[in-house]
Coordinates of N, CA, C and O in Angstrom, one line a residue:
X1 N 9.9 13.1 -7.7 CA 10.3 11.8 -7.2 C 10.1 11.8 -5.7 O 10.6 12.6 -5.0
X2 N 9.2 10.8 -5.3 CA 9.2 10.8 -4.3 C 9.6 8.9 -3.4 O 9.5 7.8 -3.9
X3 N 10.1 9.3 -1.9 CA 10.4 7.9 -1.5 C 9.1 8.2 0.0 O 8.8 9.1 0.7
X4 N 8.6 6.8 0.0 CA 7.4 6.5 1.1 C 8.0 5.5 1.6 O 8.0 4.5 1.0
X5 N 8.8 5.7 2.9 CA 9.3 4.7 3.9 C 8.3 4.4 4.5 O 7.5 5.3 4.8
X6 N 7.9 2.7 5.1 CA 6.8 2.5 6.1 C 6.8 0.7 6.7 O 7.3 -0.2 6.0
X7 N 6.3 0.5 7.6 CA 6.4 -0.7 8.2 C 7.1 -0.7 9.6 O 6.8 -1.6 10.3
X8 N 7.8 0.1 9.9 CA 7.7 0.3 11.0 C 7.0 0.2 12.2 O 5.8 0.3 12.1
X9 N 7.6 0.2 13.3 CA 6.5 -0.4 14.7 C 7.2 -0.6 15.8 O 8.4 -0.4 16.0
X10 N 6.3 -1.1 16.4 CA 7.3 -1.8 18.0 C 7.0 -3.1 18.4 O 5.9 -3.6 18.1
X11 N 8.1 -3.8 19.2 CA 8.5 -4.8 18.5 C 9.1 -5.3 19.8 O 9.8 -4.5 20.5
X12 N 8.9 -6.8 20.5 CA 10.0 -7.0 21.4 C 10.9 -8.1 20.9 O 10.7 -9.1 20.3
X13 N 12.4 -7.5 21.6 CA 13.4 -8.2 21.5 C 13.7 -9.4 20.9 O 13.5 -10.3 21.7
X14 N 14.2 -10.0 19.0 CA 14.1 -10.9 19.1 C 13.3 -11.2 17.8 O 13.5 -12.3 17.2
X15 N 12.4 -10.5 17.4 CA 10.9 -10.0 17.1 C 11.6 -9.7 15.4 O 12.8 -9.6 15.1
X16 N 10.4 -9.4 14.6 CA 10.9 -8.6 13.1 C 9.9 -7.8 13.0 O 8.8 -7.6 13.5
X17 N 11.0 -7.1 11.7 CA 9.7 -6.6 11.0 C 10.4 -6.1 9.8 O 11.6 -5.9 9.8
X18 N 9.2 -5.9 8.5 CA 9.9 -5.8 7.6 C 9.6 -4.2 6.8 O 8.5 -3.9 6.5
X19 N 10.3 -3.6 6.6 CA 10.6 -1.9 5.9 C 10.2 -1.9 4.6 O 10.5 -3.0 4.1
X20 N 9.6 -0.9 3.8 CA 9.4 -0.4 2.9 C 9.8 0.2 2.4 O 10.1 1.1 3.2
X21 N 10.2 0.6 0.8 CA 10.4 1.7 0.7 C 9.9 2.0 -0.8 O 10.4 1.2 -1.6
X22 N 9.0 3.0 -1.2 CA 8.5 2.8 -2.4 C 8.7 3.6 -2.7 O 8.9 4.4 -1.9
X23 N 8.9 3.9 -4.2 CA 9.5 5.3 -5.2 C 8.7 5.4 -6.3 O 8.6 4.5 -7.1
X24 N 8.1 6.8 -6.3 CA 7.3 6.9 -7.4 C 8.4 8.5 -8.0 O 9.2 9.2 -7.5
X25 N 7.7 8.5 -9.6 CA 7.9 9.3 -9.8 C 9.5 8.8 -11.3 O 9.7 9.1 -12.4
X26 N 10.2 8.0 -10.5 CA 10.8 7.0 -11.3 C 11.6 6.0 -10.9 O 11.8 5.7 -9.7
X27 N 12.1 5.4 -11.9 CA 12.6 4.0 -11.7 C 13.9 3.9 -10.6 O 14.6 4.9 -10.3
X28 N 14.1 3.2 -10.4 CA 15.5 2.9 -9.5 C 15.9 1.6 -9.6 O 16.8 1.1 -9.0
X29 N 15.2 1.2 -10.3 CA 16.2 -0.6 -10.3 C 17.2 -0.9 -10.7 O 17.6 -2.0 -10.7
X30 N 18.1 0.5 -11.5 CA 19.2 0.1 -11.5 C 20.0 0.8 -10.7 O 21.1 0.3 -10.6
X31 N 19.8 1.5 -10.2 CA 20.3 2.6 -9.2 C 20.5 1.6 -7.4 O 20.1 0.5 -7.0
X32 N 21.1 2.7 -6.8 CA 21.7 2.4 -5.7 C 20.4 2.5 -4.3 O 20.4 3.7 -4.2
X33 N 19.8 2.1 -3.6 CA 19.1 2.4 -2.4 C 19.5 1.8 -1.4 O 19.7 0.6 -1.5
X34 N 19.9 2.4 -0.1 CA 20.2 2.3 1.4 C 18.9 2.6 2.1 O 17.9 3.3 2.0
X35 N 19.8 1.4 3.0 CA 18.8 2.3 4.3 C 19.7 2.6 5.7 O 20.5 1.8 6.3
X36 N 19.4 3.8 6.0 CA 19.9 4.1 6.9 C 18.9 4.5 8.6 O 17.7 4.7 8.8
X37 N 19.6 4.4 9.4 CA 18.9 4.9 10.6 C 19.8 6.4 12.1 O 21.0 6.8 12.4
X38 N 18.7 6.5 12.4 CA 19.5 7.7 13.3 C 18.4 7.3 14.6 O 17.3 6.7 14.6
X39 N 19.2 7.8 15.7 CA 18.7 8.1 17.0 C 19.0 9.4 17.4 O 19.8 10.1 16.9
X40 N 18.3 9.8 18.4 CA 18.6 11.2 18.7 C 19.9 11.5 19.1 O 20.5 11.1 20.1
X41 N 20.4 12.4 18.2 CA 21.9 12.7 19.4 C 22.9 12.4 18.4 O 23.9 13.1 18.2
X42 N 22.6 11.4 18.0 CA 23.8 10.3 17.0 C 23.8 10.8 15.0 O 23.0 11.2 14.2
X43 N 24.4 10.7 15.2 CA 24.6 10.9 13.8 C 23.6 9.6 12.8 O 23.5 8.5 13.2
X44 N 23.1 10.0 11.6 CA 22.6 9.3 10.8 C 23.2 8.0 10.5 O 23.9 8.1 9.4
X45 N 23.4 6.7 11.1 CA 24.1 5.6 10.6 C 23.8 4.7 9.3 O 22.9 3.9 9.2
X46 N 24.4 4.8 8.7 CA 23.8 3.2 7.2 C 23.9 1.9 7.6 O 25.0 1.5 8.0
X47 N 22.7 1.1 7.4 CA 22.6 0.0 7.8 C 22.6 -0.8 6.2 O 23.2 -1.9 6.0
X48 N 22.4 -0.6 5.9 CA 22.1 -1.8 4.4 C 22.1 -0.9 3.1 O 21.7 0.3 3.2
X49 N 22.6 -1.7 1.5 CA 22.6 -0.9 0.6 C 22.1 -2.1 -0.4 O 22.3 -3.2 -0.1
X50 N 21.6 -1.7 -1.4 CA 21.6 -2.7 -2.7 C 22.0 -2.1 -3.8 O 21.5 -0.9 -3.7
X51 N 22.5 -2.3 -4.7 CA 23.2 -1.5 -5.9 C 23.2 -2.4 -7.1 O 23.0 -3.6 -7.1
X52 N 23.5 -1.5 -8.3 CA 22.8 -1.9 -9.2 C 23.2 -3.8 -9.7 O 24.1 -4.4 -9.3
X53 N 22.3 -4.1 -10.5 CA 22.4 -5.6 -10.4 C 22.1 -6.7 -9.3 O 22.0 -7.9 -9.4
X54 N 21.9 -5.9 -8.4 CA 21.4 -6.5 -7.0 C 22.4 -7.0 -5.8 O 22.5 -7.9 -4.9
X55 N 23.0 -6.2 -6.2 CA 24.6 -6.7 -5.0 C 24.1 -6.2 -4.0 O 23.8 -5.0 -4.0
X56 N 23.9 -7.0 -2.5 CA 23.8 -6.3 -1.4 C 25.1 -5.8 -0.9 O 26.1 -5.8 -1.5
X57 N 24.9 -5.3 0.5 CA 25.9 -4.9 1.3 C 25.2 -4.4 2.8 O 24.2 -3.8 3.0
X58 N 26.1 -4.7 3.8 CA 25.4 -4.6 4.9 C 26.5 -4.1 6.1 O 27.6 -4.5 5.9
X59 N 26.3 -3.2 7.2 CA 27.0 -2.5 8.1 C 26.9 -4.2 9.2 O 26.1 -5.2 9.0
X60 N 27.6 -4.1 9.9 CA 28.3 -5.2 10.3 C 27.5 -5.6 11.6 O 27.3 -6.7 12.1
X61 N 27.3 -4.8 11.9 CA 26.2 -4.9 13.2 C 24.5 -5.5 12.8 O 23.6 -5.9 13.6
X62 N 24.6 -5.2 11.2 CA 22.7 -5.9 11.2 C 23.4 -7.0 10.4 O 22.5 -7.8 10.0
X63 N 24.9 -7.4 9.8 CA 24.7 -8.7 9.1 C 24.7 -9.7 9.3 O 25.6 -10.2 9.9
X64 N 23.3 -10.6 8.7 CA 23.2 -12.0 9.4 C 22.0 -11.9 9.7 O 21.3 -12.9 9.5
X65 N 21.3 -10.5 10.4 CA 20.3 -10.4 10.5 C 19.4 -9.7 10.0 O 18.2 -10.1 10.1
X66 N 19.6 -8.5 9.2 CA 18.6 -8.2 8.1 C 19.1 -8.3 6.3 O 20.1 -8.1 5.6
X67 N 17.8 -8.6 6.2 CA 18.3 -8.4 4.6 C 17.5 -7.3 3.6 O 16.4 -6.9 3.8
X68 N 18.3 -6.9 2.7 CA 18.3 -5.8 1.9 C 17.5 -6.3 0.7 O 18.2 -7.0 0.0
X69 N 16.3 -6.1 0.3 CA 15.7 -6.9 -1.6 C 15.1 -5.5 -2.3 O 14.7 -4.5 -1.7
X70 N 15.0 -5.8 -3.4 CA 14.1 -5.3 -4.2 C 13.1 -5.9 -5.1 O 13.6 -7.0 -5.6
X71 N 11.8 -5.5 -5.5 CA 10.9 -5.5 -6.5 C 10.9 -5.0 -7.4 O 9.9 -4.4 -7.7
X72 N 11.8 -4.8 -8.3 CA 11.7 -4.2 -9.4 C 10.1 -3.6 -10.4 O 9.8 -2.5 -10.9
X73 N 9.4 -4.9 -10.2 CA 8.2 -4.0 -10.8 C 7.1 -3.3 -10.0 O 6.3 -2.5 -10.4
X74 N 7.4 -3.7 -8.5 CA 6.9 -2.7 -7.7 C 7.9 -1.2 -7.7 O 7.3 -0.2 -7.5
X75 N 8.9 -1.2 -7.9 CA 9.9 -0.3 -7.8 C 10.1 -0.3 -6.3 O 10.4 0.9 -6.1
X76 N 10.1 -0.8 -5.4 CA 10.1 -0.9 -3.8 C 11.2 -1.3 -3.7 O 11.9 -1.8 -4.6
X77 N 11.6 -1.1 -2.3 CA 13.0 -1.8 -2.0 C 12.4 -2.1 -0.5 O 11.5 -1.4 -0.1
X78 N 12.8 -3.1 0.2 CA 12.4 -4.0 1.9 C 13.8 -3.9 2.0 O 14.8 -3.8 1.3
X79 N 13.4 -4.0 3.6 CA 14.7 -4.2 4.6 C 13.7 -5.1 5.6 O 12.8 -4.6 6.3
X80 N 14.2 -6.7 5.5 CA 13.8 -8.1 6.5 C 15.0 -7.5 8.0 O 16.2 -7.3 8.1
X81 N 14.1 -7.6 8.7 CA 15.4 -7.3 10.0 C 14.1 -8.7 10.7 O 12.9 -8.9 10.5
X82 N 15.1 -9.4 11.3 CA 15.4 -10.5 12.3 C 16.0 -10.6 13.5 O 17.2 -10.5 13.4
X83 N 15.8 -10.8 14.2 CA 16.3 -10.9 16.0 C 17.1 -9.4 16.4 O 18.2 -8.8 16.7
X84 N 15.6 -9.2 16.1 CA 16.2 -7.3 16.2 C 16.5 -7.1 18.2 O 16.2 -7.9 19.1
X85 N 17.2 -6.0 18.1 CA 17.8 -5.8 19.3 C 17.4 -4.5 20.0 O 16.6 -3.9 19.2
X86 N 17.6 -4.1 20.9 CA 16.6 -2.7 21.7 C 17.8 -1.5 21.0 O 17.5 -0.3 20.8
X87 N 19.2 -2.2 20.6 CA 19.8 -0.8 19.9 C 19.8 -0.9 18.6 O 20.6 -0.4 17.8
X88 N 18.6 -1.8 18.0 CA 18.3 -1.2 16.3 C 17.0 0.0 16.4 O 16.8 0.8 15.5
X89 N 16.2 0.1 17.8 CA 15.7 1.2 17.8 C 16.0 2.1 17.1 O 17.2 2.2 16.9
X90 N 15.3 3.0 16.5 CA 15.9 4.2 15.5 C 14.9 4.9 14.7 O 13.8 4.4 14.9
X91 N 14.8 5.8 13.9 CA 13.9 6.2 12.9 C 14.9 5.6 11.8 O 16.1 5.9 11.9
X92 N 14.5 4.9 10.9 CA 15.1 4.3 9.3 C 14.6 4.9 8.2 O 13.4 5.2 8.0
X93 N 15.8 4.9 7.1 CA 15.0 5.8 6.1 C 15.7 5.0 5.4 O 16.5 4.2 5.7
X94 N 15.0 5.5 3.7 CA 15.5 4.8 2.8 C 16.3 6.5 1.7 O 15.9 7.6 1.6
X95 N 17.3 5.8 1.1 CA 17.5 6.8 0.5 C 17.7 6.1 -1.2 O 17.7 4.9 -1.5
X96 N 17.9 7.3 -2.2 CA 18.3 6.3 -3.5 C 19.3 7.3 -4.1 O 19.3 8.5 -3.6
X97 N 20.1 7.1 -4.8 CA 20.9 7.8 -5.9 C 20.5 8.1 -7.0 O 19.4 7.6 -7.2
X98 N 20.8 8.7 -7.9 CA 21.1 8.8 -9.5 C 21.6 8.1 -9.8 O 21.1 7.3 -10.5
X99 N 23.0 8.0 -9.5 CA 24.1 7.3 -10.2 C 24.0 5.9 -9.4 O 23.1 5.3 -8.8
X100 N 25.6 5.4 -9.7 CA 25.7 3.8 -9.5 C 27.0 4.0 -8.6 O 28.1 3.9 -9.2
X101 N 26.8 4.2 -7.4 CA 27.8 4.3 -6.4 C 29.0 3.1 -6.3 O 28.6 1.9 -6.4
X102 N 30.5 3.4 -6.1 CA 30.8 2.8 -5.7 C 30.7 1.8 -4.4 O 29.8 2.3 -3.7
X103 N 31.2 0.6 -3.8 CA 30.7 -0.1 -2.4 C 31.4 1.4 -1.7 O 30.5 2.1 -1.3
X104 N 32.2 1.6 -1.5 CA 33.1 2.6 -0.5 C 32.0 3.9 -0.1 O 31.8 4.5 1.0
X105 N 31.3 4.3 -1.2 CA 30.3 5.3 -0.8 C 29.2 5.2 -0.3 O 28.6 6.0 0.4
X106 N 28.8 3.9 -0.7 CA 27.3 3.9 0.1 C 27.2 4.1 1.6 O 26.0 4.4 1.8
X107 N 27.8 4.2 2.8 CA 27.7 5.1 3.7 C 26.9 6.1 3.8 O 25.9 6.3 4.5
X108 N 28.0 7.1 2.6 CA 27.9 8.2 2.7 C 26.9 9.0 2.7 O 26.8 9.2 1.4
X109 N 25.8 9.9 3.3 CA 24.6 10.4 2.7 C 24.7 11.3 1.9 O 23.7 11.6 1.2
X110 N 26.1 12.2 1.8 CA 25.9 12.7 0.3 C 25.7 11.8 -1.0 O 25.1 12.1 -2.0
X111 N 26.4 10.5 -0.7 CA 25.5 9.7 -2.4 C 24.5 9.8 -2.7 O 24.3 10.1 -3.9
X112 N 23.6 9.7 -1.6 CA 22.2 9.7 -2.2 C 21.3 11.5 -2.4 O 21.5 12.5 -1.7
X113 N 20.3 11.4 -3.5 CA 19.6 12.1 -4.1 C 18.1 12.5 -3.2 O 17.6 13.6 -2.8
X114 N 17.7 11.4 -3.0 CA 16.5 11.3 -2.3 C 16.4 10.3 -1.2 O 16.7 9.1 -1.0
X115 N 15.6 11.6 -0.4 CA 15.2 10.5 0.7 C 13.7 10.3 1.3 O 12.8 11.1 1.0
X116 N 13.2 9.2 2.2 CA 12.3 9.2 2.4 C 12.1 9.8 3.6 O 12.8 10.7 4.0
X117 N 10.9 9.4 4.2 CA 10.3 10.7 5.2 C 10.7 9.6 6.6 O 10.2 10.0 7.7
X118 N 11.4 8.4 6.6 CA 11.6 8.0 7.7 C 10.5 7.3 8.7 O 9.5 7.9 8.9
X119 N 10.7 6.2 9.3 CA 9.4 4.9 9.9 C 10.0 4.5 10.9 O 11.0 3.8 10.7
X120 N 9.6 4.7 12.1 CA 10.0 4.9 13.5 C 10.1 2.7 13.8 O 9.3 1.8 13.4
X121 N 11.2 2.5 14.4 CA 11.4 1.0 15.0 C 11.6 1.1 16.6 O 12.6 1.8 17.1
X122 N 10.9 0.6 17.2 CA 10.9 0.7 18.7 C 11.3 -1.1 19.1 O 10.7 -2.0 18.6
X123 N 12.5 -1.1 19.9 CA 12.2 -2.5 20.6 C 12.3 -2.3 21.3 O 13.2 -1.5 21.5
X124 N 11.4 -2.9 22.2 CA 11.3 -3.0 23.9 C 10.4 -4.2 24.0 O 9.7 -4.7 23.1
X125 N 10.7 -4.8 25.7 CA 9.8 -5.6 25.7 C 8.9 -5.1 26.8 O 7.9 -5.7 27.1

């Protein structure tokens, strides 16, 4: 099983862009995927989750402004970020589960099973 995070770039203030995240190897549309991001220094933070049936969920700092979807027959999952800011800078990854996490765990990066290789977001102007 593999996850291929990508779409990442640089970006000024204000600006989008939209994340990938594709999974081969097997299915996850019913399963749980996040995305999370880290900066140097900082601990891995979770920004967005989608869980089974399509329930989003979002850390409180990107809500309003990104959104969390999936393709089921692509098996992909996107992250739409919108009036991004110089502190969404970050490397973002996507991660997925096995199981069907409760909302309280998705944070957590022990939930997830796999992760991707991470797609660098720069904003600056």
């Amino acid at each position: 099983v593999q996850l291929q995070a990508s779409g990442g770039g640089l970006v000024t203030p204000g600006g989008s862009l939209r994340l990938s995240c594709a999974a081969s190897g097997r299915s996850f549309s019913s399963n749980a995927v996040s995305w999370f991001r880290q900066v140097p220094g900082k601990e891995r933070e979770w920004v967005a989750g989608i869980r089974q049936g399509g329930m989003t969920h979002y850390a409180g700092s990107v809500k309003g402004r990104f959104t969390i979807s999936r393709d089921n027959g692509k098996n992909t999952v996107f992250l739409q970020m919108n009036s991004l800011k110089p502190e969404d800078a970050a490397v973002y990854y996507c991660a997925a589960s096995l199981g069907r996490p409760i909302l309280s765990s998705l944070p957590d990066p022990d939930t997830y099973d796999y992760w991707g290789q991470g797609t660098q977001v720069t904003v600056s102007s």
